[in-house]
Amino acid sequence: MDLHLDISSPDGRRAGLERALRDAVRGGRLAPGARLPATRRLAEEVGVSRGTVKAAYDQLIAEGYLTARQGSGTVVALLPATQDRPSESRTRTRAPRFDLRPGSPDVGAFPADTWLKAVRRAVATAPVSAYDYGDPLGRIELRTALSEYLGRARGVVAPPERILVTSGAVQGLALLTRVLEGGTVAMEDPGLPFHREVVRHGGGRVVPVPVDELGARPDDLPAADAVVVTPAHQYPTGVTLHPSRRRALTDWARARGALVVEDDYDGEFRYDRQPVGALQGMAPGQVVYLGTASKTLGPALRLGWMVLPPQLVGPLADAKLHSDHSTESIGQLALAELIRSHAYDRHVRTCRLRYRRRRDLLMERLGARWRVRGIAAGLHALVEVGDEEAVLARADAEGLAVGSLGEHWHAAGSRQGLVVGYGTPREGAYPQALEVLARVLELGQPQAPSLGLPSGPLRF
């Protein structure tokens, strides 16, 4: 191992070596269990005799900083937590026993073997250019594969030259905000708070557009440069944007020279019929389509994509270039291989069946006593409750993590509820998590009031 040590000391080189090693252990630069270089090797590297290194090692072994194991050399000892070396456990928040928070898939279902095979095939056939700096738009192999997949599976008009590969959908939203140069962005109310912060962080001004049982309300759209919507499965209410609203949104964009940003975060997962096609197919010149592999494969891959109107390709590619230059290539090539071989389709179908079973189990346990919304698609449902804060407090006491509707409003909202994610738990833990959720709900009112979804905006 390479080891950076400054052994300069007025007390001599042995004392300097001891101090340098001691400080490295105390400061955490040498982790517990790390194996130190052999005495001969370290002596050559720092320019002292082997006897000086051995004496320094012996001194630190005596002090308890190092240990010597037969056949394993000299390693860093496990020290108790001190004020100058904080214990890792003190920085961690308590993990919930049961996690029903929305936003993530079942990462335990990641197709590791299939992905590894795709990586191997991709690396075996990759051109030398794949290991150089990449095109800001992304690898042409992935853009070509996405063009075919998005067209047939999501109804998106997606020529490869209008696709930009991003490091996740959030980066796509951030890049678009930058290109809008601090413009006004209308965002659904209720909607994902983090996405609002992404827009604000990029210099954009956020204004709300209310949501009702038909989705975002185009008649209430304020003057804006763009509107961000989740048509297939609105987050967090779970409603699907009505066809008349789709037409009204694209008409609004054409009339104002504005953009509709379609966040298709979980559009592949529909349980009562075929997945609803993307809004982008109705108006490719007015709609920016955001897609991601985070819900179908896993967030850790950091792979997303934008399908852009022609006039935005150049500006977004330039913004990507000056953000992180390009998304890493090997993951792009592996995903392209998955799509071309239809292994991606097979995985999505498998996940769709798994999540439908989870959705059905949720309805079987809760649907008879509580009003559950947004169950036709996606990886979460909205359970209406009368006193959100009280329910959340009981859930926390039971070690249950669950989302709340209250945090999704732009301002205080009158409707209260739990946003229950059924993608996150591992298969074996999910039934017990539902039992805990049911018990938490039963500890309060026997049944939440029937608030319904009014025909007007969901305002307080």
Tab-separated table of C-alpha atoms in Angstrom:
chain	number	residue	atom	x	y	z
A	1	MET	CA	0.000	0.000	0.000
A	2	ASP	CA	1.104	3.581	-0.623
A	3	LEU	CA	1.366	5.579	2.580
A	4	HIS	CA	1.869	9.342	2.783
A	5	LEU	CA	3.831	10.285	5.918
A	6	ASP	CA	5.612	13.465	6.916
A	7	ILE	CA	8.336	12.288	9.332
A	8	SER	CA	10.137	15.586	9.753
A	9	SER	CA	10.714	16.301	13.456
A	10	PRO	CA	13.255	18.223	15.560
A	11	ASP	CA	13.464	15.122	17.781
A	12	GLY	CA	14.781	12.852	15.037
A	13	ARG	CA	13.440	10.667	12.274
A	14	ARG	CA	12.292	7.818	14.511
A	15	ALA	CA	10.265	10.209	16.670
A	16	GLY	CA	8.909	11.828	13.500
A	17	LEU	CA	7.858	8.452	12.102
A	18	GLU	CA	6.132	7.485	15.341
A	19	ARG	CA	4.270	10.812	15.430
A	20	ALA	CA	3.225	10.582	11.797
A	21	LEU	CA	1.843	7.054	12.224
A	22	ARG	CA	0.142	7.929	15.502
A	23	ASP	CA	-1.549	10.983	13.968
A	24	ALA	CA	-2.666	8.966	10.925
A	25	VAL	CA	-4.354	6.399	13.174
A	26	ARG	CA	-5.939	9.003	15.445
A	27	GLY	CA	-7.226	11.056	12.544
A	28	GLY	CA	-8.741	8.071	10.773
A	29	ARG	CA	-6.464	8.219	7.707
A	30	LEU	CA	-5.384	4.700	8.672
A	31	ALA	CA	-8.556	2.744	9.351
A	32	PRO	CA	-8.827	-0.087	11.897
A	33	GLY	CA	-7.619	-3.314	10.344
A	34	ALA	CA	-5.522	-1.578	7.672
A	35	ARG	CA	-2.317	-3.512	7.048
A	36	LEU	CA	0.860	-1.423	7.187
A	37	PRO	CA	3.764	-1.853	4.766
A	38	ALA	CA	6.509	-4.269	5.642
A	39	THR	CA	9.384	-2.666	7.575
A	40	ARG	CA	11.794	-3.016	4.655
A	41	ARG	CA	9.345	-1.438	2.190
A	42	LEU	CA	8.441	1.496	4.439
A	43	ALA	CA	12.122	2.101	5.258
A	44	GLU	CA	12.869	2.442	1.537
A	45	GLU	CA	9.936	4.798	0.974
A	46	VAL	CA	10.638	7.250	3.806
A	47	GLY	CA	14.439	7.017	3.657
A	48	VAL	CA	15.289	5.526	7.066
A	49	SER	CA	16.789	2.270	8.219
A	50	ARG	CA	14.703	-0.851	8.619
A	51	GLY	CA	15.626	-0.858	12.325
A	52	THR	CA	14.113	2.630	12.724
A	53	VAL	CA	10.812	1.465	11.234
A	54	LYS	CA	10.761	-1.679	13.379
A	55	ALA	CA	11.413	0.396	16.508
A	56	ALA	CA	8.590	2.793	15.599
A	57	TYR	CA	6.209	-0.121	14.975
A	58	ASP	CA	7.154	-1.722	18.307
A	59	GLN	CA	6.532	1.545	20.165
A	60	LEU	CA	3.061	1.993	18.642
A	61	ILE	CA	2.213	-1.654	19.317
A	62	ALA	CA	3.111	-1.053	22.954
A	63	GLU	CA	0.876	2.050	22.992
A	64	GLY	CA	-2.039	0.113	21.500
A	65	TYR	CA	-2.211	1.890	18.142
A	66	LEU	CA	-0.975	-1.130	16.170
A	67	THR	CA	-1.136	-4.876	16.548
A	68	ALA	CA	1.164	-7.549	15.153
A	69	ARG	CA	-0.380	-10.778	13.909
A	70	GLN	CA	1.534	-13.892	12.986
A	71	GLY	CA	1.415	-14.237	9.222
A	72	SER	CA	-0.596	-11.028	8.797
A	73	GLY	CA	2.039	-8.391	9.452
A	74	THR	CA	1.362	-5.173	11.354
A	75	VAL	CA	-2.178	-3.751	11.285
A	76	VAL	CA	-4.008	-0.781	12.784
A	77	ALA	CA	-5.743	-1.600	16.055
A	78	LEU	CA	-9.415	-0.897	16.768
A	79	LEU	CA	-9.399	2.098	19.100
A	80	PRO	CA	-12.258	3.245	21.377
A	81	ALA	CA	-14.101	6.358	20.274
A	82	THR	CA	-12.454	9.617	21.391
A	83	GLN	CA	-13.293	13.287	21.175
A	84	ASP	CA	-10.858	13.836	18.311
A	85	ARG	CA	-11.925	10.691	16.443
A	86	PRO	CA	-15.739	10.656	16.503
A	87	SER	CA	-17.456	7.308	16.531
A	88	GLU	CA	-19.216	6.585	13.267
A	89	SER	CA	-22.276	5.403	15.142
A	90	ARG	CA	-22.818	8.863	16.614
A	91	THR	CA	-23.240	10.357	13.129
A	92	ARG	CA	-25.865	7.884	11.963
A	93	THR	CA	-29.577	8.411	12.315
A	94	ARG	CA	-31.658	5.550	13.630
A	95	ALA	CA	-32.750	3.279	10.808
A	96	PRO	CA	-36.447	2.349	10.841
A	97	ARG	CA	-37.462	-1.237	11.492
A	98	PHE	CA	-39.973	-0.999	8.663
A	99	ASP	CA	-39.529	1.359	5.723
A	100	LEU	CA	-42.629	2.345	3.756
A	101	ARG	CA	-41.266	5.658	2.526
A	102	PRO	CA	-41.943	6.393	-1.149
A	103	GLY	CA	-39.383	7.137	-3.824
A	104	SER	CA	-37.333	3.970	-4.185
A	105	PRO	CA	-37.859	0.552	-5.753
A	106	ASP	CA	-36.987	-2.761	-4.137
A	107	VAL	CA	-33.220	-2.475	-4.629
A	108	GLY	CA	-32.883	-6.062	-3.448
A	109	ALA	CA	-34.473	-7.066	-6.751
A	110	PHE	CA	-31.667	-5.491	-8.790
A	111	PRO	CA	-30.826	-8.014	-11.558
A	112	ALA	CA	-27.167	-8.316	-10.583
A	113	ASP	CA	-26.389	-11.384	-12.711
A	114	THR	CA	-28.109	-9.938	-15.775
A	115	TRP	CA	-26.375	-6.602	-15.293
A	116	LEU	CA	-22.981	-8.276	-14.894
A	117	LYS	CA	-23.482	-10.207	-18.141
A	118	ALA	CA	-24.475	-6.992	-19.914
A	119	VAL	CA	-21.387	-5.206	-18.587
A	120	ARG	CA	-19.154	-8.038	-19.761
A	121	ARG	CA	-20.673	-8.034	-23.241
A	122	ALA	CA	-20.503	-4.240	-23.399
A	123	VAL	CA	-16.844	-4.105	-22.347
A	124	ALA	CA	-15.910	-6.938	-24.690
A	125	THR	CA	-17.336	-5.109	-27.699
A	126	ALA	CA	-16.763	-1.479	-26.675
A	127	PRO	CA	-14.678	0.658	-29.024
A	128	VAL	CA	-11.546	2.267	-27.645
A	129	SER	CA	-13.373	5.622	-27.690
A	130	ALA	CA	-15.639	4.368	-24.889
A	131	TYR	CA	-12.764	4.934	-22.443
A	132	ASP	CA	-12.129	8.513	-23.556
A	133	TYR	CA	-14.093	11.654	-22.701
A	134	GLY	CA	-17.618	11.136	-23.966
A	135	ASP	CA	-20.172	13.026	-26.019
A	136	PRO	CA	-22.219	15.318	-23.726
A	137	LEU	CA	-25.358	13.886	-25.340
A	138	GLY	CA	-24.355	10.370	-24.262
A	139	ARG	CA	-23.196	7.202	-25.980
A	140	ILE	CA	-24.852	6.718	-29.349
A	141	GLU	CA	-25.399	3.038	-28.511
A	142	LEU	CA	-27.648	3.921	-25.591
A	143	ARG	CA	-29.409	6.766	-27.378
A	144	THR	CA	-30.219	4.440	-30.271
A	145	ALA	CA	-31.506	1.737	-27.933
A	146	LEU	CA	-33.582	4.271	-25.984
A	147	SER	CA	-35.045	5.646	-29.188
A	148	GLU	CA	-36.463	2.230	-30.039
A	149	TYR	CA	-37.563	1.378	-26.491
A	150	LEU	CA	-39.242	4.680	-25.675
A	151	GLY	CA	-41.073	4.656	-28.980
A	152	ARG	CA	-42.626	1.224	-28.573
A	153	ALA	CA	-43.037	1.097	-24.764
A	154	ARG	CA	-43.895	4.707	-23.864
A	155	GLY	CA	-45.119	6.251	-27.139
A	156	VAL	CA	-42.323	8.836	-27.149
A	157	VAL	CA	-41.087	10.423	-30.382
A	158	ALA	CA	-37.382	10.058	-29.656
A	159	PRO	CA	-34.844	10.307	-32.497
A	160	PRO	CA	-31.376	9.479	-31.090
A	161	GLU	CA	-30.089	12.965	-31.933
A	162	ARG	CA	-32.716	14.487	-29.593
A	163	ILE	CA	-31.872	12.292	-26.588
A	164	LEU	CA	-29.508	13.511	-23.884
A	165	VAL	CA	-28.261	11.007	-21.294
A	166	THR	CA	-28.032	12.405	-17.772
A	167	SER	CA	-26.763	11.278	-14.383
A	168	GLY	CA	-30.330	10.762	-13.191
A	169	ALA	CA	-33.549	12.658	-13.825
A	170	VAL	CA	-32.711	15.277	-11.195
A	171	GLN	CA	-29.721	16.392	-13.230
A	172	GLY	CA	-31.995	16.772	-16.238
A	173	LEU	CA	-34.292	19.096	-14.276
A	174	ALA	CA	-31.291	21.066	-12.999
A	175	LEU	CA	-29.810	21.452	-16.496
A	176	LEU	CA	-33.132	22.603	-17.902
A	177	THR	CA	-33.479	25.197	-15.133
A	178	ARG	CA	-30.047	26.520	-16.037
A	179	VAL	CA	-31.003	26.830	-19.690
A	180	LEU	CA	-34.174	28.714	-18.716
A	181	GLU	CA	-31.862	31.278	-17.051
A	182	GLY	CA	-33.856	31.899	-13.921
A	183	GLY	CA	-37.269	31.675	-15.553
A	184	THR	CA	-40.560	30.864	-13.854
A	185	VAL	CA	-41.401	27.175	-13.468
A	186	ALA	CA	-44.889	26.020	-12.488
A	187	MET	CA	-44.871	22.834	-10.411
A	188	GLU	CA	-47.688	20.617	-9.182
A	189	ASP	CA	-49.264	21.316	-5.803
A	190	PRO	CA	-48.901	18.967	-4.013
A	191	GLY	CA	-45.632	17.807	-5.500
A	192	LEU	CA	-42.139	16.621	-4.620
A	193	PRO	CA	-40.447	19.228	-2.387
A	194	PHE	CA	-36.936	18.247	-3.468
A	195	HIS	CA	-37.700	18.994	-7.106
A	196	ARG	CA	-38.865	22.460	-6.138
A	197	GLU	CA	-35.557	22.976	-4.351
A	198	VAL	CA	-33.646	21.779	-7.421
A	199	VAL	CA	-35.344	24.458	-9.516
A	200	ARG	CA	-34.776	27.161	-6.914
A	201	HIS	CA	-31.145	26.142	-6.464
A	202	GLY	CA	-30.693	26.579	-10.211
A	203	GLY	CA	-32.052	30.126	-10.048
A	204	GLY	CA	-35.617	29.386	-11.137
A	205	ARG	CA	-38.744	30.871	-9.610
A	206	VAL	CA	-41.299	28.244	-8.548
A	207	VAL	CA	-45.053	28.844	-8.680
A	208	PRO	CA	-47.761	26.280	-7.840
A	209	VAL	CA	-50.272	24.717	-10.208
A	210	PRO	CA	-53.090	22.981	-8.294
A	211	VAL	CA	-53.957	19.307	-8.728
A	212	ASP	CA	-57.375	17.671	-8.477
A	213	GLU	CA	-58.792	14.229	-9.291
A	214	LEU	CA	-58.033	14.769	-13.015
A	215	GLY	CA	-54.443	15.851	-12.449
A	216	ALA	CA	-52.807	19.250	-12.892
A	217	ARG	CA	-55.291	22.043	-13.706
A	218	PRO	CA	-54.280	23.893	-16.906
A	219	ASP	CA	-56.964	26.549	-16.343
A	220	ASP	CA	-55.123	27.612	-13.183
A	221	LEU	CA	-51.672	27.735	-14.746
A	222	PRO	CA	-49.914	31.028	-13.968
A	223	ALA	CA	-47.661	32.820	-16.421
A	224	ALA	CA	-44.567	30.608	-16.619
A	225	ASP	CA	-41.748	29.518	-18.908
A	226	ALA	CA	-42.347	25.847	-18.152
A	227	VAL	CA	-44.627	23.558	-16.163
A	228	VAL	CA	-43.402	20.293	-14.614
A	229	VAL	CA	-45.998	17.520	-14.432
A	230	THR	CA	-46.180	13.791	-13.630
A	231	PRO	CA	-48.940	12.669	-16.040
A	232	ALA	CA	-48.759	8.874	-15.734
A	233	HIS	CA	-48.967	8.783	-11.931
A	234	GLN	CA	-49.056	12.134	-10.189
A	235	TYR	CA	-46.740	12.422	-7.248
A	236	PRO	CA	-47.948	12.136	-4.512
A	237	THR	CA	-51.749	11.863	-5.094
A	238	GLY	CA	-51.392	9.074	-7.664
A	239	VAL	CA	-53.999	10.393	-10.128
A	240	THR	CA	-53.506	10.038	-13.883
A	241	LEU	CA	-53.690	13.194	-15.994
A	242	HIS	CA	-57.011	13.237	-17.887
A	243	PRO	CA	-56.829	13.272	-21.730
A	244	SER	CA	-58.550	16.665	-21.873
A	245	ARG	CA	-55.941	18.067	-19.486
A	246	ARG	CA	-53.173	16.658	-21.676
A	247	ARG	CA	-54.501	18.539	-24.682
A	248	ALA	CA	-54.996	21.694	-22.638
A	249	LEU	CA	-51.422	21.597	-21.361
A	250	THR	CA	-49.921	21.246	-24.834
A	251	ASP	CA	-52.225	23.967	-26.164
A	252	TRP	CA	-51.055	26.235	-23.321
A	253	ALA	CA	-47.417	25.556	-24.221
A	254	ARG	CA	-47.959	26.278	-27.925
A	255	ALA	CA	-49.856	29.487	-27.251
A	256	ARG	CA	-47.248	30.865	-24.851
A	257	GLY	CA	-44.083	29.476	-26.401
A	258	ALA	CA	-43.536	27.630	-23.117
A	259	LEU	CA	-42.470	24.086	-22.240
A	260	VAL	CA	-44.198	21.141	-20.635
A	261	VAL	CA	-41.707	19.027	-18.677
A	262	GLU	CA	-42.979	15.466	-18.349
A	263	ASP	CA	-41.453	13.549	-15.422
A	264	ASP	CA	-42.162	9.922	-16.338
A	265	TYR	CA	-40.565	8.554	-13.173
A	266	ASP	CA	-42.569	5.302	-12.875
A	267	GLY	CA	-44.630	5.204	-16.072
A	268	GLU	CA	-43.805	1.553	-16.794
A	269	PHE	CA	-45.754	0.358	-13.758
A	270	ARG	CA	-49.489	0.262	-14.481
A	271	TYR	CA	-51.702	-2.474	-13.007
A	272	ASP	CA	-55.256	-2.067	-14.296
A	273	ARG	CA	-54.426	-1.831	-18.003
A	274	GLN	CA	-51.539	-1.180	-20.365
A	275	PRO	CA	-49.297	1.680	-19.208
A	276	VAL	CA	-50.588	5.080	-20.295
A	277	GLY	CA	-48.509	6.486	-23.134
A	278	ALA	CA	-46.329	9.511	-22.546
A	279	LEU	CA	-47.689	13.015	-23.016
A	280	GLN	CA	-44.646	13.825	-25.165
A	281	GLY	CA	-46.042	11.824	-28.084
A	282	MET	CA	-48.817	14.419	-28.492
A	283	ALA	CA	-46.498	17.417	-28.812
A	284	PRO	CA	-42.805	16.551	-29.284
A	285	GLY	CA	-42.002	20.180	-30.048
A	286	GLN	CA	-43.391	21.487	-26.751
A	287	VAL	CA	-42.618	18.671	-24.289
A	288	VAL	CA	-39.334	17.829	-22.563
A	289	TYR	CA	-39.496	14.178	-21.544
A	290	LEU	CA	-37.582	13.055	-18.430
A	291	GLY	CA	-37.011	9.335	-17.931
A	292	THR	CA	-34.875	7.298	-15.565
A	293	ALA	CA	-33.650	3.820	-14.720
A	294	SER	CA	-33.892	4.615	-11.000
A	295	LYS	CA	-37.289	2.956	-10.473
A	296	THR	CA	-36.881	0.094	-12.938
A	297	LEU	CA	-33.303	-0.918	-12.062
A	298	GLY	CA	-31.943	1.170	-9.195
A	299	PRO	CA	-31.036	4.750	-8.240
A	300	ALA	CA	-27.364	3.856	-7.754
A	301	LEU	CA	-26.825	3.515	-11.509
A	302	ARG	CA	-27.404	7.291	-11.913
A	303	LEU	CA	-28.771	6.876	-15.432
A	304	GLY	CA	-31.519	9.083	-16.796
A	305	TRP	CA	-32.434	10.658	-20.115
A	306	MET	CA	-34.123	13.655	-21.653
A	307	VAL	CA	-35.951	13.717	-24.979
A	308	LEU	CA	-35.776	17.304	-26.177
A	309	PRO	CA	-37.512	19.559	-28.663
A	310	PRO	CA	-35.034	20.310	-31.477
A	311	GLN	CA	-34.327	23.877	-30.357
A	312	LEU	CA	-33.157	22.709	-26.921
A	313	VAL	CA	-30.652	20.060	-27.982
A	314	GLY	CA	-27.744	22.470	-28.412
A	315	PRO	CA	-28.321	24.522	-25.240
A	316	LEU	CA	-28.845	21.431	-23.069
A	317	ALA	CA	-25.795	19.673	-24.509
A	318	ASP	CA	-23.726	22.778	-23.709
A	319	ALA	CA	-25.135	22.888	-20.173
A	320	LYS	CA	-24.281	19.207	-19.705
A	321	LEU	CA	-20.759	19.785	-21.043
A	322	HIS	CA	-20.143	22.528	-18.506
A	323	SER	CA	-21.768	20.581	-15.676
A	324	ASP	CA	-19.958	17.237	-15.631
A	325	HIS	CA	-18.922	16.917	-19.302
A	326	SER	CA	-20.668	13.573	-19.842
A	327	THR	CA	-22.219	10.628	-18.037
A	328	GLU	CA	-19.930	7.642	-17.478
A	329	SER	CA	-19.799	5.325	-20.476
A	330	ILE	CA	-19.709	1.733	-19.233
A	331	GLY	CA	-23.093	1.913	-17.514
A	332	GLN	CA	-24.566	3.437	-20.667
A	333	LEU	CA	-23.205	0.603	-22.785
A	334	ALA	CA	-24.507	-2.002	-20.333
A	335	LEU	CA	-27.999	-0.487	-20.315
A	336	ALA	CA	-27.960	-0.354	-24.106
A	337	GLU	CA	-27.124	-4.063	-24.122
A	338	LEU	CA	-29.997	-4.802	-21.709
A	339	ILE	CA	-32.460	-2.926	-23.901
A	340	ARG	CA	-31.255	-4.451	-27.180
A	341	SER	CA	-31.453	-7.990	-25.783
A	342	HIS	CA	-34.931	-7.289	-24.288
A	343	ALA	CA	-33.603	-8.297	-20.863
A	344	TYR	CA	-34.725	-4.832	-19.728
A	345	ASP	CA	-38.323	-5.546	-20.853
A	346	ARG	CA	-38.287	-8.899	-19.073
A	347	HIS	CA	-37.028	-7.294	-15.879
A	348	VAL	CA	-39.680	-4.556	-16.015
A	349	ARG	CA	-42.433	-7.148	-16.497
A	350	THR	CA	-41.129	-9.158	-13.542
A	351	CYS	CA	-41.064	-6.047	-11.363
A	352	ARG	CA	-44.537	-5.039	-12.530
A	353	LEU	CA	-45.943	-8.380	-11.317
A	354	ARG	CA	-44.080	-8.115	-8.008
A	355	TYR	CA	-45.275	-4.593	-7.331
A	356	ARG	CA	-48.828	-5.441	-8.341
A	357	ARG	CA	-48.855	-8.215	-5.740
A	358	ARG	CA	-47.645	-5.708	-3.175
A	359	ARG	CA	-50.294	-3.211	-4.247
A	360	ASP	CA	-52.967	-5.911	-3.949
A	361	LEU	CA	-51.743	-6.888	-0.490
A	362	LEU	CA	-51.880	-3.260	0.621
A	363	MET	CA	-55.476	-2.944	-0.597
A	364	GLU	CA	-56.427	-6.255	0.994
A	365	ARG	CA	-55.111	-5.074	4.366
A	366	LEU	CA	-56.170	-1.413	4.298
A	367	GLY	CA	-58.697	-0.834	1.535
A	368	ALA	CA	-61.783	-1.968	3.457
A	369	ARG	CA	-61.293	0.502	6.324
A	370	TRP	CA	-59.308	3.430	4.964
A	371	ARG	CA	-59.556	5.524	1.837
A	372	VAL	CA	-56.568	4.587	-0.370
A	373	ARG	CA	-55.820	6.613	-3.524
A	374	GLY	CA	-53.479	6.289	-6.488
A	375	ILE	CA	-53.457	2.502	-6.631
A	376	ALA	CA	-53.720	2.049	-10.412
A	377	ALA	CA	-50.013	2.599	-11.047
A	378	GLY	CA	-46.619	3.347	-9.616
A	379	LEU	CA	-44.846	2.361	-6.418
A	380	HIS	CA	-46.833	4.319	-3.824
A	381	ALA	CA	-50.376	4.986	-2.651
A	382	LEU	CA	-52.012	7.801	-0.684
A	383	VAL	CA	-53.863	6.807	2.495
A	384	GLU	CA	-56.140	9.562	3.812
A	385	VAL	CA	-56.027	10.209	7.558
A	386	GLY	CA	-57.665	12.670	9.896
A	387	ASP	CA	-54.680	13.721	12.025
A	388	GLU	CA	-51.452	13.323	10.076
A	389	GLU	CA	-49.104	14.421	12.853
A	390	ALA	CA	-50.598	12.017	15.381
A	391	VAL	CA	-50.386	9.084	12.961
A	392	LEU	CA	-46.771	9.915	12.099
A	393	ALA	CA	-45.873	10.080	15.782
A	394	ARG	CA	-47.399	6.644	16.386
A	395	ALA	CA	-45.581	5.278	13.341
A	396	ASP	CA	-42.260	6.600	14.601
A	397	ALA	CA	-42.863	4.982	17.987
A	398	GLU	CA	-43.392	1.658	16.199
A	399	GLY	CA	-40.211	2.031	14.155
A	400	LEU	CA	-42.210	2.574	10.950
A	401	ALA	CA	-41.079	5.148	8.385
A	402	VAL	CA	-43.746	6.467	6.023
A	403	GLY	CA	-44.188	9.585	3.906
A	404	SER	CA	-46.597	12.397	4.700
A	405	LEU	CA	-48.811	14.383	2.355
A	406	GLY	CA	-48.311	17.540	4.402
A	407	GLU	CA	-44.686	18.034	3.356
A	408	HIS	CA	-45.639	18.008	-0.325
A	409	TRP	CA	-47.732	21.187	-0.357
A	410	HIS	CA	-46.228	24.459	-1.555
A	411	ALA	CA	-47.992	26.058	1.411
A	412	ALA	CA	-50.133	24.575	4.181
A	413	GLY	CA	-52.764	22.215	2.748
A	414	SER	CA	-56.039	21.097	4.299
A	415	ARG	CA	-55.864	17.498	3.069
A	416	GLN	CA	-53.836	15.117	5.189
A	417	GLY	CA	-52.551	11.666	4.433
A	418	LEU	CA	-49.755	9.124	4.412
A	419	VAL	CA	-47.733	8.541	1.247
A	420	VAL	CA	-47.041	4.812	1.463
A	421	GLY	CA	-44.278	3.403	-0.707
A	422	TYR	CA	-44.537	-0.309	-1.388
A	423	GLY	CA	-41.407	-0.574	-3.514
A	424	THR	CA	-38.781	-0.116	-0.808
A	425	PRO	CA	-39.285	-3.061	1.608
A	426	ARG	CA	-37.651	-6.380	0.901
A	427	GLU	CA	-40.044	-9.147	-0.069
A	428	GLY	CA	-40.009	-10.905	3.289
A	429	ALA	CA	-40.449	-7.744	5.361
A	430	TYR	CA	-43.363	-6.228	3.455
A	431	PRO	CA	-46.327	-8.132	5.013
A	432	GLN	CA	-45.126	-7.336	8.532
A	433	ALA	CA	-44.628	-3.674	7.578
A	434	LEU	CA	-48.265	-3.541	6.449
A	435	GLU	CA	-49.403	-5.079	9.736
A	436	VAL	CA	-47.531	-2.406	11.661
A	437	LEU	CA	-49.061	0.301	9.439
A	438	ALA	CA	-52.557	-1.086	10.019
A	439	ARG	CA	-51.963	-1.153	13.778
A	440	VAL	CA	-50.747	2.449	13.717
A	441	LEU	CA	-53.900	3.517	11.856
A	442	GLU	CA	-56.166	1.510	14.152
A	443	LEU	CA	-54.709	3.198	17.246
A	444	GLY	CA	-56.350	6.421	16.097
A	445	GLN	CA	-59.778	6.904	14.626
A	446	PRO	CA	-61.367	3.670	13.373
A	447	GLN	CA	-61.553	5.196	9.927
A	448	ALA	CA	-60.375	8.463	8.422
A	449	PRO	CA	-63.100	10.891	7.353
A	450	SER	CA	-64.116	10.548	3.725
A	451	LEU	CA	-62.445	13.667	2.446
A	452	GLY	CA	-62.685	12.619	-1.177
A	453	LEU	CA	-60.954	14.337	-4.051
A	454	PRO	CA	-62.909	17.504	-4.790
A	455	SER	CA	-63.504	18.685	-8.305
A	456	GLY	CA	-61.756	21.950	-7.478
A	457	PRO	CA	-58.114	22.521	-6.595
A	458	LEU	CA	-56.728	20.674	-3.592
A	459	ARG	CA	-56.308	23.840	-1.541
A	460	PHE	CA	-56.756	24.590	2.134
